[in-house]
């Protein structure tokens, strides 16, 4: 399994790397790296994990993540696709924080950029008109070379530093405490939960999977995920329910039981806690018009 600390996407001879992705799945492993990352989803849907944030992702979304922030885009079609077909398409841009030199971020001209970089340590989802502008610039970036490519990245970062159309993803208290070996263990947990969340998952199952006692696993998971295992499973189910409400036009009751909840009352409570909306209000706000 390809682990986070082995990932080094930028050659020493380059200030940044920008590339188009067209493959069956996005990187299927929970990982992190030293570089800042801009990521645009052009095709594909699934569940996005950034730090302790769990949410459904879809076409057109742009995220900006800072160094050492664990992330994963888990496709809805993971493990179900022929390897020669591309069901996931996107654009990814990597760059180091010092690509402008060591001093600009500490000058007045670099103040907003420095603030942007600090926010990105929790992951940022770009919204509204800004998202459309950044999408165009990222597509342009692929066609440019040399200094023009660097200048286009600066245009993107300047736009991001000025906009308020963004949402911070990971919680304020989130700290990445993962080590290289932990990413493999957490990948096992994520894969298992994504395959079985529609039924009741006993803690003993994950303890056996990770060669721990149930008590040790609970403690380990809370430290590394910044939430309890039951909270994690609930968020996975809510994310799935969101997709069922919007993409499959299900009502709250159908989405509840299809997502693994046992009672409608608990589903409604958990849904509002996670989305700050009732299922009906969520569907009305984000559903087709």
Coordinates of C-alpha atoms in Angstrom, one line a residue:
X1 CA 0.0 0.0 0.0
X2 CA 1.3 3.4 -0.9
X3 CA 1.7 5.4 2.3
X4 CA 1.6 9.1 2.9
X5 CA 5.2 9.8 3.8
X6 CA 6.4 8.1 0.6
X7 CA 4.6 10.7 -1.5
X8 CA 6.7 13.4 -3.1
X9 CA 4.9 14.9 -6.1
X10 CA 7.2 17.9 -6.9
X11 CA 10.6 17.4 -8.5
X12 CA 13.4 19.6 -7.0
X13 CA 13.7 21.3 -10.4
X14 CA 10.1 22.6 -10.3
X15 CA 8.2 25.2 -8.2
X16 CA 4.9 23.4 -8.7
X17 CA 3.2 20.5 -10.4
X18 CA -0.2 20.7 -12.1
X19 CA -1.7 17.7 -13.8
X20 CA -4.9 16.3 -15.1
X21 CA -6.3 13.1 -13.5
X22 CA -8.3 10.6 -15.6
X23 CA -8.5 7.2 -13.9
X24 CA -10.9 4.7 -12.4
X25 CA -10.5 6.2 -8.9
X26 CA -8.7 9.1 -7.2
X27 CA -5.9 8.1 -4.8
X28 CA -7.8 5.5 -2.8
X29 CA -5.5 5.7 0.3
X30 CA -5.8 7.9 3.4
X31 CA -2.6 10.0 3.1
X32 CA -0.9 13.3 3.7
X33 CA 2.2 15.1 2.4
X34 CA 4.3 18.2 2.9
X35 CA 2.9 20.1 -0.1
X36 CA -0.1 22.4 -0.4
X37 CA -2.7 21.0 -2.7
X38 CA -5.5 22.4 -4.9
X39 CA -7.9 19.8 -6.1
X40 CA -10.8 20.1 -8.6
X41 CA -13.2 17.3 -9.2
X42 CA -14.4 17.2 -12.8
X43 CA -16.0 13.8 -12.8
X44 CA -16.9 11.4 -10.0
X45 CA -18.8 11.3 -6.7
X46 CA -18.2 9.8 -3.3
X47 CA -17.2 10.6 0.2
X48 CA -14.4 13.1 1.1
X49 CA -12.3 12.8 4.2
X50 CA -10.2 15.8 5.2
X51 CA -8.8 15.8 8.7
X52 CA -11.8 14.9 10.8
X53 CA -14.3 16.2 8.2
X54 CA -16.5 13.7 6.4
X55 CA -18.8 14.9 3.6
X56 CA -20.0 13.8 0.2
X57 CA -18.2 15.2 -2.8
X58 CA -19.4 15.8 -6.4
X59 CA -18.4 17.2 -9.7
X60 CA -17.2 20.8 -9.7
X61 CA -15.9 21.0 -6.2
X62 CA -12.6 22.6 -5.4
X63 CA -10.6 22.1 -2.1
X64 CA -7.4 23.6 -0.9
X65 CA -5.5 21.6 1.7
X66 CA -2.3 22.5 3.6
X67 CA 0.7 20.5 4.5
X68 CA 0.4 17.3 6.5
X69 CA -3.4 17.3 6.5
X70 CA -4.7 13.8 5.9
X71 CA -7.2 13.4 3.1
X72 CA -9.0 10.9 0.9
X73 CA -11.6 11.0 -1.9
X74 CA -13.4 7.7 -1.6
X75 CA -15.4 7.0 -4.8
X76 CA -18.9 5.6 -4.7
X77 CA -17.6 3.0 -7.2
X78 CA -14.5 2.0 -5.3
X79 CA -13.6 -1.7 -6.0
X80 CA -16.4 -2.0 -8.5
X81 CA -14.9 -0.7 -11.7
X82 CA -12.8 -2.2 -14.5
X83 CA -9.2 -0.8 -14.2
X84 CA -9.2 0.5 -17.8
X85 CA -12.1 2.9 -17.4
X86 CA -11.9 6.4 -16.0
X87 CA -14.8 7.2 -13.7
X88 CA -12.8 9.9 -11.9
X89 CA -11.4 13.0 -13.5
X90 CA -9.9 16.1 -11.9
X91 CA -7.1 18.6 -11.8
X92 CA -4.5 18.6 -9.0
X93 CA -1.9 21.3 -8.2
X94 CA 0.9 20.8 -5.7
X95 CA 3.3 23.5 -4.5
X96 CA 5.5 24.1 -1.5
X97 CA 4.9 27.0 0.9
X98 CA 8.4 28.4 0.2
X99 CA 8.0 28.6 -3.6
X100 CA 7.9 32.4 -3.4
X101 CA 11.0 32.5 -1.1
X102 CA 11.2 32.7 2.6
X103 CA 10.3 36.3 3.3
X104 CA 7.2 37.4 1.3
X105 CA 4.7 35.8 3.7
X106 CA 6.1 38.0 6.5
X107 CA 5.8 41.2 4.5
X108 CA 2.6 43.4 4.2
X109 CA 2.1 42.3 0.6
X110 CA 2.0 38.6 1.8
X111 CA -0.2 39.0 4.8
X112 CA -3.4 37.8 3.3
X113 CA -1.6 34.9 1.6
X114 CA -0.1 33.9 4.9
X115 CA -3.6 33.9 6.5
X116 CA -4.9 31.8 3.6
X117 CA -2.1 29.2 4.1
X118 CA -2.9 29.1 7.8
X119 CA -6.6 28.4 7.1
X120 CA -5.7 25.7 4.6
X121 CA -4.2 23.6 7.5
X122 CA -7.8 22.6 8.2
X123 CA -8.8 22.3 4.6
X124 CA -10.9 24.7 2.6
X125 CA -13.9 24.1 0.3
X126 CA -14.3 26.8 -2.3
X127 CA -17.9 27.9 -3.0
X128 CA -19.9 30.2 -5.2
X129 CA -18.6 32.4 -8.1
X130 CA -15.1 32.0 -6.7
X131 CA -15.3 28.3 -7.4
X132 CA -16.1 28.9 -11.1
X133 CA -13.3 31.4 -11.5
X134 CA -10.8 29.1 -9.9
X135 CA -11.9 26.2 -12.1
X136 CA -11.2 28.2 -15.2
X137 CA -7.8 29.3 -13.9
X138 CA -6.9 25.7 -12.9
X139 CA -7.8 24.5 -16.4
X140 CA -5.6 27.3 -17.9
X141 CA -2.8 26.3 -15.6
X142 CA -2.5 23.0 -17.4
X143 CA -1.7 24.7 -20.7
X144 CA 1.0 27.0 -19.4
X145 CA 4.7 26.5 -18.8
X146 CA 7.6 28.3 -17.1
X147 CA 7.0 31.6 -15.4
X148 CA 3.5 31.9 -16.9
X149 CA 2.5 28.8 -14.9
X150 CA 3.8 30.4 -11.7
X151 CA 2.0 33.6 -12.4
X152 CA -1.3 31.7 -13.0
X153 CA -0.9 30.0 -9.6
X154 CA -0.4 33.4 -8.0
X155 CA -3.6 34.6 -9.6
X156 CA -5.4 31.6 -8.1
X157 CA -3.9 32.2 -4.6
X158 CA -4.6 35.9 -4.8
X159 CA -8.3 35.2 -5.6
X160 CA -8.5 32.7 -2.7
X161 CA -6.9 35.1 -0.3
X162 CA -9.5 37.8 -1.1
X163 CA -12.7 35.7 -1.2
X164 CA -15.1 34.9 1.6
X165 CA -16.7 32.1 -0.4
X166 CA -15.1 29.3 1.3
X167 CA -15.8 26.8 4.1
X168 CA -13.3 25.5 6.6
X169 CA -13.6 21.7 6.8
X170 CA -11.6 20.2 9.7
X171 CA -12.6 21.2 13.3
X172 CA -10.6 23.9 15.1
X173 CA -9.1 21.3 17.5
X174 CA -7.9 18.9 14.8
X175 CA -4.2 17.9 14.9
X176 CA -2.7 15.3 12.7
X177 CA -1.3 12.7 15.0
X178 CA -0.8 10.0 12.4
X179 CA 2.5 8.3 11.6
X180 CA 3.4 6.3 8.5
X181 CA 2.2 3.0 10.0
X182 CA -1.0 4.6 11.2
X183 CA -2.2 5.4 7.7
X184 CA -2.3 1.8 6.7
X185 CA -4.2 0.9 9.8
X186 CA -6.7 3.7 9.3
X187 CA -7.1 2.7 5.6
X188 CA -8.2 -0.7 6.8
X189 CA -10.8 0.9 9.1
X190 CA -12.1 3.3 6.4
X191 CA -12.3 0.5 3.8
X192 CA -14.2 -1.8 6.2
X193 CA -16.6 0.9 7.4
X194 CA -17.4 2.1 3.8
X195 CA -18.3 -1.5 2.8
X196 CA -20.4 -2.3 5.9
X197 CA -21.9 1.0 7.3
X198 CA -25.4 0.0 6.1
X199 CA -25.5 -2.6 8.9
X200 CA -24.6 -2.6 12.5
X201 CA -20.9 -2.7 13.0
X202 CA -19.6 -4.2 16.3
X203 CA -16.6 -2.6 17.8
X204 CA -15.1 -6.1 18.2
X205 CA -15.0 -6.4 14.4
X206 CA -12.6 -3.4 14.1
X207 CA -10.6 -4.5 17.1
X208 CA -10.0 -7.8 15.4
X209 CA -9.2 -6.1 12.1
X210 CA -6.5 -3.9 13.7
X211 CA -5.2 -6.5 16.1
X212 CA -6.3 -4.5 19.2
X213 CA -8.6 -5.0 22.1
X214 CA -11.9 -3.1 21.8
X215 CA -10.9 -0.7 24.5
X216 CA -7.5 0.0 22.8
X217 CA -9.1 0.4 19.4
X218 CA -11.6 2.9 20.8
X219 CA -8.9 4.9 22.4
X220 CA -6.6 4.8 19.3
X221 CA -9.4 5.8 17.0
X222 CA -10.5 8.7 19.1
X223 CA -6.9 10.1 19.2
X224 CA -6.3 9.8 15.5
X225 CA -9.8 10.7 14.1
X226 CA -10.7 13.3 16.7
X227 CA -14.1 11.6 17.2
X228 CA -15.4 8.4 18.6
X229 CA -15.9 5.4 16.3
X230 CA -19.7 5.6 16.6
X231 CA -19.6 9.3 15.7
X232 CA -17.5 8.4 12.6
X233 CA -19.9 5.7 11.5
X234 CA -22.8 8.1 12.0
X235 CA -21.2 10.7 9.8
X236 CA -20.5 8.2 7.0
X237 CA -24.2 7.2 7.2
X238 CA -25.4 10.9 7.1
X239 CA -23.1 11.5 4.1
X240 CA -24.7 8.6 2.3
X241 CA -28.1 9.8 3.2
X242 CA -27.4 13.2 1.8
X243 CA -26.6 11.6 -1.6
X244 CA -29.7 9.5 -1.4
X245 CA -31.9 12.5 -0.7
X246 CA -30.4 14.5 -3.6
X247 CA -29.2 12.0 -6.2
X248 CA -31.9 9.3 -5.8
X249 CA -34.8 11.6 -4.7
X250 CA -35.5 9.5 -1.7
X251 CA -37.6 10.8 1.2
X252 CA -36.2 10.9 4.8
X253 CA -37.6 7.6 5.8
X254 CA -36.1 5.8 2.8
X255 CA -32.7 7.4 3.2
X256 CA -32.8 6.6 6.9
X257 CA -33.0 2.9 6.6
X258 CA -30.9 2.7 3.4
X259 CA -28.1 4.4 5.3
X260 CA -28.0 2.0 8.2
X261 CA -30.0 3.8 10.9
X262 CA -32.4 1.8 12.9
X263 CA -34.9 4.5 13.8
X264 CA -36.2 7.6 12.0
X265 CA -36.0 9.6 15.2
X266 CA -32.3 8.9 15.7
X267 CA -31.7 9.6 12.0
X268 CA -33.4 13.0 12.2
X269 CA -31.4 13.9 15.3
X270 CA -28.1 12.9 13.8
X271 CA -28.8 14.5 10.5
X272 CA -29.6 17.9 12.0
X273 CA -26.5 17.6 14.3
X274 CA -24.3 17.0 11.3
X275 CA -25.9 19.3 8.6
X276 CA -27.7 21.9 10.8
X277 CA -30.8 21.2 8.7
X278 CA -33.6 18.7 8.8
X279 CA -33.6 16.1 5.9
X280 CA -36.5 18.0 4.2
X281 CA -34.8 21.4 4.5
X282 CA -31.5 19.9 3.2
X283 CA -33.3 18.4 0.2
X284 CA -35.1 21.7 -0.5
X285 CA -31.9 23.8 -0.3
X286 CA -29.6 21.6 -2.2
X287 CA -31.8 19.4 -4.4
X288 CA -32.6 20.0 -8.1
X289 CA -34.6 23.1 -8.8

